[in-house]
PDB file of C-alpha atoms in Angstrom:
ATOM      1  CA  MET A   1     -60.771  -3.823 -42.759  1.00 48.00           C
ATOM      2  CA  PRO A   2     -57.532  -5.344 -44.145  1.00 52.00           C
ATOM      3  CA  VAL A   3     -57.625  -6.666 -47.685  1.00 48.00           C
ATOM      4  CA  GLY A   4     -57.267 -10.456 -47.952  1.00 52.00           C
ATOM      5  CA  PRO A   5     -54.685 -12.045 -50.216  1.00 55.00           C
ATOM      6  CA  ARG A   6     -57.364 -13.076 -52.705  1.00 55.00           C
ATOM      7  CA  GLU A   7     -58.705  -9.519 -52.959  1.00 59.00           C
ATOM      8  CA  GLY A   8     -55.380  -7.782 -53.566  1.00 68.00           C
ATOM      9  CA  ILE A   9     -54.743  -5.718 -56.682  1.00 76.00           C
ATOM     10  CA  LYS A  10     -52.148  -8.207 -57.910  1.00 73.00           C
ATOM     11  CA  ASN A  11     -54.600 -11.098 -57.929  1.00 73.00           C
ATOM     12  CA  ILE A  12     -57.268  -8.956 -59.615  1.00 73.00           C
ATOM     13  CA  LEU A  13     -54.824  -8.018 -62.375  1.00 74.00           C
ATOM     14  CA  VAL A  14     -53.716 -11.634 -62.852  1.00 74.00           C
ATOM     15  CA  VAL A  15     -57.312 -12.839 -63.148  1.00 76.00           C
ATOM     16  CA  SER A  16     -58.121  -9.995 -65.585  1.00 77.00           C
ATOM     17  CA  VAL A  17     -55.142 -10.863 -67.773  1.00 79.00           C
ATOM     18  CA  ILE A  18     -56.063 -14.549 -67.809  1.00 82.00           C
ATOM     19  CA  VAL A  19     -59.673 -13.766 -68.740  1.00 83.00           C
ATOM     20  CA  CYS A  20     -58.513 -11.424 -71.533  1.00 81.00           C
ATOM     21  CA  LEU A  21     -56.127 -14.064 -72.887  1.00 80.00           C
ATOM     22  CA  LEU A  22     -58.821 -16.719 -72.854  1.00 79.00           C
ATOM     23  CA  CYS A  23     -61.253 -14.398 -74.634  1.00 80.00           C
ATOM     24  CA  SER A  24     -58.600 -13.546 -77.240  1.00 78.00           C
ATOM     25  CA  ILE A  25     -57.918 -17.224 -77.862  1.00 80.00           C
ATOM     26  CA  VAL A  26     -61.636 -17.970 -78.281  1.00 73.00           C
ATOM     27  CA  VAL A  27     -62.134 -15.020 -80.652  1.00 74.00           C
ATOM     28  CA  SER A  28     -59.044 -15.909 -82.690  1.00 70.00           C
ATOM     29  CA  PHE A  29     -60.052 -19.564 -82.931  1.00 67.00           C
ATOM     30  CA  THR A  30     -63.568 -18.601 -84.008  1.00 65.00           C
ATOM     31  CA  ALA A  31     -62.264 -16.191 -86.643  1.00 57.00           C
ATOM     32  CA  VAL A  32     -59.834 -18.760 -88.068  1.00 66.00           C
ATOM     33  CA  SER A  33     -62.381 -21.576 -88.071  1.00 62.00           C
ATOM     34  CA  LEU A  34     -65.013 -19.414 -89.777  1.00 54.00           C
ATOM     35  CA  LYS A  35     -62.674 -17.965 -92.444  1.00 58.00           C
ATOM     36  CA  PRO A  36     -63.181 -20.807 -94.976  1.00 60.00           C
ATOM     37  CA  ARG A  37     -66.942 -20.350 -94.751  1.00 65.00           C
ATOM     38  CA  GLN A  38     -66.570 -16.565 -95.034  1.00 61.00           C
ATOM     39  CA  ASP A  39     -64.397 -16.975 -98.126  1.00 63.00           C
ATOM     40  CA  ILE A  40     -66.980 -19.280 -99.704  1.00 74.00           C
ATOM     41  CA  ASN A  41     -69.786 -16.802 -98.990  1.00 76.00           C
ATOM     42  CA  LYS A  42     -67.696 -13.916-100.352  1.00 79.00           C
ATOM     43  CA  GLU A  43     -67.037 -15.786-103.581  1.00 85.00           C
ATOM     44  CA  LEU A  44     -70.710 -16.735-103.907  1.00 85.00           C
ATOM     45  CA  ASP A  45     -71.740 -13.103-103.390  1.00 88.00           C
ATOM     46  CA  ARG A  46     -69.279 -11.979-106.088  1.00 89.00           C
ATOM     47  CA  LYS A  47     -70.695 -14.451-108.590  1.00 92.00           C
ATOM     48  CA  GLN A  48     -74.275 -13.473-107.777  1.00 92.00           C
ATOM     49  CA  ASN A  49     -73.531  -9.785-108.326  1.00 92.00           C
ATOM     50  CA  ILE A  50     -71.836 -10.471-111.656  1.00 94.00           C
ATOM     51  CA  LEU A  51     -74.798 -12.579-112.762  1.00 95.00           C
ATOM     52  CA  ARG A  52     -77.284  -9.886-111.688  1.00 93.00           C
ATOM     53  CA  ALA A  53     -75.424  -7.224-113.642  1.00 93.00           C
ATOM     54  CA  ALA A  54     -75.487  -9.525-116.682  1.00 94.00           C
ATOM     55  CA  GLY A  55     -79.250 -10.024-116.307  1.00 92.00           C
ATOM     56  CA  LEU A  56     -78.894 -13.722-115.580  1.00 92.00           C
ATOM     57  CA  LEU A  57     -80.080 -13.674-111.970  1.00 90.00           C
ATOM     58  CA  PRO A  58     -83.059 -11.674-110.653  1.00 88.00           C
ATOM     59  CA  ALA A  59     -82.369  -9.095-107.954  1.00 82.00           C
ATOM     60  CA  GLY A  60     -82.681 -10.565-104.478  1.00 80.00           C
ATOM     61  CA  GLU A  61     -82.883 -14.138-105.813  1.00 86.00           C
ATOM     62  CA  THR A  62     -80.299 -16.894-105.462  1.00 87.00           C
ATOM     63  CA  THR A  63     -81.578 -18.998-108.390  1.00 91.00           C
ATOM     64  CA  ASP A  64     -82.930 -18.235-111.853  1.00 90.00           C
ATOM     65  CA  ALA A  65     -86.321 -19.240-113.246  1.00 88.00           C
ATOM     66  CA  GLN A  66     -84.981 -22.736-113.983  1.00 90.00           C
ATOM     67  CA  GLY A  67     -83.738 -23.181-110.438  1.00 92.00           C
ATOM     68  CA  ARG A  68     -80.069 -22.859-111.342  1.00 92.00           C
ATOM     69  CA  GLY A  69     -77.852 -21.346-108.675  1.00 92.00           C
ATOM     70  CA  ALA A  70     -74.874 -19.002-109.010  1.00 91.00           C
ATOM     71  CA  ALA A  71     -72.292 -21.789-109.172  1.00 90.00           C
ATOM     72  CA  GLU A  72     -74.022 -23.476-112.101  1.00 92.00           C
ATOM     73  CA  LEU A  73     -74.777 -20.253-113.953  1.00 92.00           C
ATOM     74  CA  PHE A  74     -71.227 -19.038-113.544  1.00 91.00           C
ATOM     75  CA  GLU A  75     -69.800 -22.110-115.276  1.00 91.00           C
ATOM     76  CA  SER A  76     -70.347 -20.401-118.632  1.00 90.00           C
ATOM     77  CA  PHE A  77     -68.080 -17.508-117.600  1.00 94.00           C
ATOM     78  CA  GLU A  78     -64.368 -17.266-118.252  1.00 95.00           C
ATOM     79  CA  VAL A  79     -62.313 -15.011-115.975  1.00 96.00           C
ATOM     80  CA  ARG A  80     -59.332 -13.255-117.535  1.00 97.00           C
ATOM     81  CA  ALA A  81     -56.687 -11.013-115.991  1.00 98.00           C
ATOM     82  CA  VAL A  82     -56.081  -7.868-118.031  1.00 98.00           C
ATOM     83  CA  ASP A  83     -53.124  -5.497-118.121  1.00 98.00           C
ATOM     84  CA  LEU A  84     -55.056  -2.226-117.901  1.00 98.00           C
ATOM     85  CA  GLN A  85     -52.284  -0.232-119.561  1.00 96.00           C
ATOM     86  CA  THR A  86     -52.047  -2.325-122.715  1.00 97.00           C
ATOM     87  CA  GLY A  87     -55.443  -4.049-122.737  1.00 97.00           C
ATOM     88  CA  GLU A  88     -53.743  -7.409-123.206  1.00 97.00           C
ATOM     89  CA  PHE A  89     -54.514 -10.530-121.212  1.00 97.00           C
ATOM     90  CA  THR A  90     -51.837 -11.483-118.715  1.00 97.00           C
ATOM     91  CA  SER A  91     -50.814 -14.537-116.707  1.00 96.00           C
ATOM     92  CA  ASP A  92     -48.972 -12.495-114.073  1.00 96.00           C
ATOM     93  CA  VAL A  93     -51.737 -13.144-111.532  1.00 97.00           C
ATOM     94  CA  ASP A  94     -54.155 -15.962-110.800  1.00 96.00           C
ATOM     95  CA  PRO A  95     -57.627 -14.675-111.759  1.00 95.00           C
ATOM     96  CA  GLU A  96     -59.279 -17.004-109.254  1.00 91.00           C
ATOM     97  CA  SER A  97     -57.498 -15.530-106.235  1.00 93.00           C
ATOM     98  CA  TYR A  98     -56.467 -12.043-107.371  1.00 96.00           C
ATOM     99  CA  ASP A  99     -58.008  -9.090-105.493  1.00 96.00           C
ATOM    100  CA  GLN A 100     -57.747  -6.022-107.709  1.00 97.00           C
ATOM    101  CA  ILE A 101     -59.161  -3.624-105.126  1.00 96.00           C
ATOM    102  CA  ARG A 102     -56.468  -4.690-102.671  1.00 97.00           C
ATOM    103  CA  ALA A 103     -53.843  -4.392-105.415  1.00 98.00           C
ATOM    104  CA  ALA A 104     -54.765  -0.718-105.823  1.00 98.00           C
ATOM    105  CA  ARG A 105     -53.492  -0.007-102.315  1.00 97.00           C
ATOM    106  CA  PHE A 106     -49.853  -0.799-103.057  1.00 97.00           C
ATOM    107  CA  PRO A 107     -47.466   1.215-105.283  1.00 97.00           C
ATOM    108  CA  GLU A 108     -45.859  -1.922-106.713  1.00 97.00           C
ATOM    109  CA  SER A 109     -49.172  -3.195-108.110  1.00 98.00           C
ATOM    110  CA  SER A 110     -50.880   0.087-108.995  1.00 98.00           C
ATOM    111  CA  ARG A 111     -50.287   3.577-110.333  1.00 97.00           C
ATOM    112  CA  ASP A 112     -51.021   6.981-108.910  1.00 98.00           C
ATOM    113  CA  LEU A 113     -53.697   9.027-110.680  1.00 98.00           C
ATOM    114  CA  SER A 114     -53.330  12.737-111.300  1.00 98.00           C
ATOM    115  CA  PRO A 115     -56.287  15.024-110.455  1.00 96.00           C
ATOM    116  CA  GLU A 116     -57.064  15.304-114.168  1.00 97.00           C
ATOM    117  CA  GLU A 117     -57.066  11.530-114.617  1.00 98.00           C
ATOM    118  CA  ASP A 118     -58.885  10.667-111.401  1.00 98.00           C
ATOM    119  CA  ILE A 119     -62.450  11.533-112.411  1.00 98.00           C
ATOM    120  CA  ALA A 120     -63.775   8.639-110.297  1.00 98.00           C
ATOM    121  CA  THR A 121     -61.813   9.764-107.193  1.00 97.00           C
ATOM    122  CA  LEU A 122     -59.889   6.529-106.752  1.00 98.00           C
ATOM    123  CA  GLY A 123     -56.497   7.852-105.761  1.00 97.00           C
ATOM    124  CA  ARG A 124     -54.711   4.868-107.282  1.00 98.00           C
ATOM    125  CA  ARG A 125     -55.607   2.405-110.029  1.00 98.00           C
ATOM    126  CA  GLU A 126     -54.468  -1.216-110.022  1.00 98.00           C
ATOM    127  CA  ASN A 127     -52.242  -2.339-112.893  1.00 98.00           C
ATOM    128  CA  ILE A 128     -54.208  -5.518-113.522  1.00 98.00           C
ATOM    129  CA  GLY A 129     -57.986  -5.888-113.644  1.00 98.00           C
ATOM    130  CA  LEU A 130     -60.341  -8.817-114.047  1.00 98.00           C
ATOM    131  CA  ALA A 131     -62.842  -9.305-116.869  1.00 98.00           C
ATOM    132  CA  TYR A 132     -65.644 -11.871-116.976  1.00 97.00           C
ATOM    133  CA  PHE A 133     -66.608 -13.329-120.362  1.00 97.00           C
ATOM    134  CA  LYS A 134     -69.974 -15.098-120.725  1.00 95.00           C
ATOM    135  CA  ARG A 135     -70.070 -17.513-123.633  1.00 89.00           C
ATOM    136  CA  ASN A 136     -72.768 -19.610-125.250  1.00 88.00           C
ATOM    137  CA  ALA A 137     -72.509 -23.323-126.020  1.00 85.00           C
ATOM    138  CA  ALA A 138     -70.657 -22.551-129.263  1.00 86.00           C
ATOM    139  CA  GLY A 139     -68.047 -20.533-127.391  1.00 85.00           C
ATOM    140  CA  GLU A 140     -69.281 -17.206-128.752  1.00 89.00           C
ATOM    141  CA  LEU A 141     -69.196 -14.128-126.561  1.00 93.00           C
ATOM    142  CA  GLU A 142     -72.587 -13.112-125.166  1.00 94.00           C
ATOM    143  CA  ARG A 143     -71.709 -10.832-122.275  1.00 95.00           C
ATOM    144  CA  LEU A 144     -68.659  -9.109-120.873  1.00 97.00           C
ATOM    145  CA  VAL A 145     -68.731  -7.976-117.249  1.00 98.00           C
ATOM    146  CA  ILE A 146     -66.171  -5.581-115.778  1.00 98.00           C
ATOM    147  CA  PRO A 147     -65.784  -4.357-112.192  1.00 98.00           C
ATOM    148  CA  VAL A 148     -66.399  -0.635-111.671  1.00 98.00           C
ATOM    149  CA  ARG A 149     -66.042   1.663-108.698  1.00 98.00           C
ATOM    150  CA  GLY A 150     -65.955   5.356-107.933  1.00 98.00           C
ATOM    151  CA  TYR A 151     -66.821   7.938-105.297  1.00 97.00           C
ATOM    152  CA  GLY A 152     -70.397   9.082-104.846  1.00 96.00           C
ATOM    153  CA  LEU A 153     -71.575  11.412-102.065  1.00 95.00           C
ATOM    154  CA  TRP A 154     -70.543   9.565 -98.902  1.00 96.00           C
ATOM    155  CA  GLY A 155     -68.156   6.918-100.137  1.00 96.00           C
ATOM    156  CA  THR A 156     -67.075   4.606-102.923  1.00 97.00           C
ATOM    157  CA  LEU A 157     -69.652   2.688-104.931  1.00 97.00           C
ATOM    158  CA  PHE A 158     -68.538  -0.823-105.923  1.00 97.00           C
ATOM    159  CA  GLY A 159     -70.287  -2.686-108.716  1.00 96.00           C
ATOM    160  CA  PHE A 160     -70.231  -4.453-112.064  1.00 97.00           C
ATOM    161  CA  LEU A 161     -71.050  -3.217-115.557  1.00 98.00           C
ATOM    162  CA  ALA A 162     -72.270  -5.793-118.080  1.00 97.00           C
ATOM    163  CA  ILE A 163     -71.602  -5.109-121.763  1.00 97.00           C
ATOM    164  CA  ASN A 164     -73.314  -6.775-124.716  1.00 96.00           C
ATOM    165  CA  SER A 165     -71.511  -8.929-127.281  1.00 95.00           C
ATOM    166  CA  ASP A 166     -71.229  -5.894-129.567  1.00 95.00           C
ATOM    167  CA  LEU A 167     -68.909  -4.375-126.930  1.00 96.00           C
ATOM    168  CA  MET A 168     -70.707  -1.072-127.462  1.00 95.00           C
ATOM    169  CA  THR A 169     -73.942  -1.248-125.468  1.00 96.00           C
ATOM    170  CA  SER A 170     -74.581  -1.991-121.820  1.00 97.00           C
ATOM    171  CA  VAL A 171     -76.683  -4.857-120.527  1.00 96.00           C
ATOM    172  CA  GLY A 172     -76.885  -3.815-116.914  1.00 95.00           C
ATOM    173  CA  LEU A 173     -75.245  -2.026-113.998  1.00 96.00           C
ATOM    174  CA  SER A 174     -75.372  -3.308-110.441  1.00 94.00           C
ATOM    175  CA  PHE A 175     -73.767  -2.011-107.245  1.00 95.00           C
ATOM    176  CA  TYR A 176     -73.074  -4.420-104.405  1.00 93.00           C
ATOM    177  CA  SER A 177     -71.670  -1.923-101.892  1.00 94.00           C
ATOM    178  CA  HIS A 178     -72.188   1.801-101.352  1.00 95.00           C
ATOM    179  CA  LYS A 179     -72.899   4.403 -98.651  1.00 95.00           C
ATOM    180  CA  GLU A 180     -75.390   6.570-100.510  1.00 95.00           C
ATOM    181  CA  THR A 181     -78.456   8.082 -98.824  1.00 93.00           C
ATOM    182  CA  PRO A 182     -81.571   5.864 -98.944  1.00 92.00           C
ATOM    183  CA  GLY A 183     -84.256   7.373-101.160  1.00 89.00           C
ATOM    184  CA  LEU A 184     -81.746   9.675-102.892  1.00 91.00           C
ATOM    185  CA  GLY A 185     -78.354   8.367-104.012  1.00 92.00           C
ATOM    186  CA  GLY A 186     -79.439   4.998-102.667  1.00 94.00           C
ATOM    187  CA  GLU A 187     -81.741   4.769-105.687  1.00 94.00           C
ATOM    188  CA  VAL A 188     -78.824   3.140-107.485  1.00 95.00           C
ATOM    189  CA  ASP A 189     -80.444   0.004-106.042  1.00 93.00           C
ATOM    190  CA  ASN A 190     -83.812   0.784-107.631  1.00 92.00           C
ATOM    191  CA  ALA A 191     -84.765  -2.086-109.950  1.00 90.00           C
ATOM    192  CA  SER A 192     -86.368   0.216-112.544  1.00 91.00           C
ATOM    193  CA  TRP A 193     -83.332   2.480-112.717  1.00 94.00           C
ATOM    194  CA  LYS A 194     -80.969  -0.475-113.061  1.00 93.00           C
ATOM    195  CA  ALA A 195     -83.171  -1.970-115.794  1.00 91.00           C
ATOM    196  CA  SER A 196     -82.883   1.271-117.779  1.00 93.00           C
ATOM    197  CA  TRP A 197     -79.202   0.523-118.435  1.00 96.00           C
ATOM    198  CA  ASP A 198     -80.085  -2.287-120.811  1.00 95.00           C
ATOM    199  CA  GLY A 199     -79.262  -1.173-124.357  1.00 95.00           C
ATOM    200  CA  VAL A 200     -77.582   2.130-123.519  1.00 96.00           C
ATOM    201  CA  MET A 201     -74.783   3.063-125.925  1.00 97.00           C
ATOM    202  CA  LEU A 202     -71.518   3.327-123.989  1.00 97.00           C
ATOM    203  CA  PHE A 203     -69.317   4.848-126.696  1.00 96.00           C
ATOM    204  CA  ASP A 204     -69.697   7.520-129.332  1.00 94.00           C
ATOM    205  CA  GLU A 205     -68.606   7.161-132.970  1.00 90.00           C
ATOM    206  CA  ALA A 206     -65.018   8.008-132.024  1.00 90.00           C
ATOM    207  CA  GLY A 207     -64.986   5.218-129.460  1.00 91.00           C
ATOM    208  CA  GLU A 208     -64.963   7.563-126.473  1.00 95.00           C
ATOM    209  CA  PRO A 209     -67.085   6.954-123.335  1.00 96.00           C
ATOM    210  CA  ALA A 210     -70.356   8.765-123.950  1.00 95.00           C
ATOM    211  CA  VAL A 211     -72.871   7.842-121.210  1.00 96.00           C
ATOM    212  CA  ARG A 212     -74.631  10.833-119.642  1.00 96.00           C
ATOM    213  CA  LEU A 213     -76.991  10.901-116.669  1.00 96.00           C
ATOM    214  CA  VAL A 214     -79.472  13.717-117.286  1.00 95.00           C
ATOM    215  CA  LYS A 215     -82.512  15.187-115.543  1.00 91.00           C
ATOM    216  CA  THR A 216     -84.530  15.408-118.733  1.00 88.00           C
ATOM    217  CA  ARG A 217     -83.843  12.724-121.298  1.00 84.00           C
ATOM    218  CA  SER A 218     -83.960  13.280-125.038  1.00 88.00           C
ATOM    219  CA  ASP A 219     -83.968  10.579-127.690  1.00 85.00           C
ATOM    220  CA  SER A 220     -80.219  10.124-127.277  1.00 92.00           C
ATOM    221  CA  GLU A 221     -79.106   6.519-126.926  1.00 94.00           C
ATOM    222  CA  TYR A 222     -76.326   7.675-124.592  1.00 95.00           C
ATOM    223  CA  GLU A 223     -78.610   9.018-121.865  1.00 95.00           C
ATOM    224  CA  ILE A 224     -79.796   7.578-118.548  1.00 94.00           C
ATOM    225  CA  ASP A 225     -82.118   9.195-116.014  1.00 93.00           C
ATOM    226  CA  ALA A 226     -80.263  11.082-113.295  1.00 95.00           C
ATOM    227  CA  LEU A 227     -80.942  10.145-109.681  1.00 94.00           C
ATOM    228  CA  SER A 228     -83.493  12.665-108.397  1.00 90.00           C
ATOM    229  CA  GLY A 229     -82.131  14.836-105.595  1.00 91.00           C
ATOM    230  CA  ALA A 230     -78.733  13.162-105.705  1.00 94.00           C
ATOM    231  CA  THR A 231     -76.512  15.351-107.854  1.00 94.00           C
ATOM    232  CA  LEU A 232     -73.189  14.144-106.457  1.00 96.00           C
ATOM    233  CA  THR A 233     -74.128  10.461-106.660  1.00 97.00           C
ATOM    234  CA  THR A 234     -75.347  10.992-110.224  1.00 97.00           C
ATOM    235  CA  ARG A 235     -72.086  12.676-111.145  1.00 97.00           C
ATOM    236  CA  GLY A 236     -70.158   9.894-109.405  1.00 97.00           C
ATOM    237  CA  VAL A 237     -71.926   7.160-111.398  1.00 97.00           C
ATOM    238  CA  GLU A 238     -71.362   9.000-114.683  1.00 97.00           C
ATOM    239  CA  ASN A 239     -67.682   9.521-113.851  1.00 98.00           C
ATOM    240  CA  LEU A 240     -67.008   5.945-112.774  1.00 98.00           C
ATOM    241  CA  ILE A 241     -68.556   4.564-115.968  1.00 98.00           C
ATOM    242  CA  ALA A 242     -66.464   6.990-118.024  1.00 98.00           C
ATOM    243  CA  PHE A 243     -63.306   6.024-116.136  1.00 98.00           C
ATOM    244  CA  TRP A 244     -63.627   2.245-116.332  1.00 98.00           C
ATOM    245  CA  THR A 245     -64.710   2.207-119.986  1.00 98.00           C
ATOM    246  CA  GLY A 246     -62.029   4.764-120.842  1.00 97.00           C
ATOM    247  CA  GLU A 247     -58.321   4.771-121.556  1.00 97.00           C
ATOM    248  CA  LEU A 248     -57.265   4.267-117.935  1.00 98.00           C
ATOM    249  CA  GLY A 249     -59.768   1.462-117.340  1.00 98.00           C
ATOM    250  CA  TYR A 250     -60.842  -1.305-119.691  1.00 98.00           C
ATOM    251  CA  GLY A 251     -60.864   0.930-122.778  1.00 97.00           C
ATOM    252  CA  PRO A 252     -57.636  -0.538-124.234  1.00 97.00           C
ATOM    253  CA  MET A 253     -58.970  -4.079-123.842  1.00 97.00           C
ATOM    254  CA  LEU A 254     -62.297  -3.202-125.439  1.00 96.00           C
ATOM    255  CA  ALA A 255     -60.503  -1.497-128.322  1.00 94.00           C
ATOM    256  CA  ARG A 256     -58.492  -4.663-128.946  1.00 93.00           C
ATOM    257  CA  LEU A 257     -61.564  -6.874-128.819  1.00 92.00           C
ATOM    258  CA  LYS A 258     -63.876  -4.833-131.024  1.00 83.00           C
ATOM    259  CA  PRO A 259     -62.242  -5.271-134.467  1.00 64.00           C
ATOM    260  CA  ALA A 260     -61.972  -9.050-134.535  1.00 52.00           C
ATOM    261  CA  GLY A 261     -63.823 -10.354-131.507  1.00 44.00           C
ATOM    262  CA  GLU A 262     -62.509 -11.811-128.296  1.00 41.00           C
ATOM    263  CA  GLN A 263     -61.368 -15.122-129.757  1.00 41.00           C
ATOM    264  CA  GLN A 264     -58.836 -13.556-132.105  1.00 39.00           C
ATOM    265  CA  ALA A 265     -57.745 -10.906-129.628  1.00 38.00           C
ATOM    266  CA  SER A 266     -56.694 -13.516-127.103  1.00 41.00           C
TER     267      SER A 266
END
């Protein structure tokens, strides 16, 4: 039977192309129209994770005991951009829009790490990082929160480390993204394990990163329980804390802040 003009391969291809173009337009329009909402949700999620690390927002909750949401709670925070090489605050980037993880991808805004330096398996480290300062009504520092990341078993763990006003002890550690195995390395999400970070001494007497994750804890104020059955994740967490509190991370900034407090250092 001869093929009619409407059933020819040319017409089929034309119709297919038109359908594909229409679908592409719909998808593109949807993506563009939803981007503002996605950006708002991303920013809200960032604030919630910072607040949870600082112990100001319960895990899994969107408000605190007084019913205050992330936006209100975050008003007491000041975001500063930090030159990670010198530890000094910088105005080279806008802290409200700067993406330090993205900055680490480009040679012009990051530096390559040697195998000896790269204990957290990052590859590159951004030149500028963000730091979040929580102040009380009198303007005094109560909490400092820094972003941390490093490779575990299956991928990079992304989180926040909260440091007390003494700039020596931790308040909390919270990861918002990781690929670790549930029940093993995934125990980084365990509420009890995260709570055990409160009061841990981050630095030794020489000011060097000193946190250790161990199977059997002693009375040492530097020790945290290792993750059972997750040796590589445990090692990854220990290494990422050491990196970001060390000389190549926020160590220079912390060293500048410790002698006289944040107000004078700025």
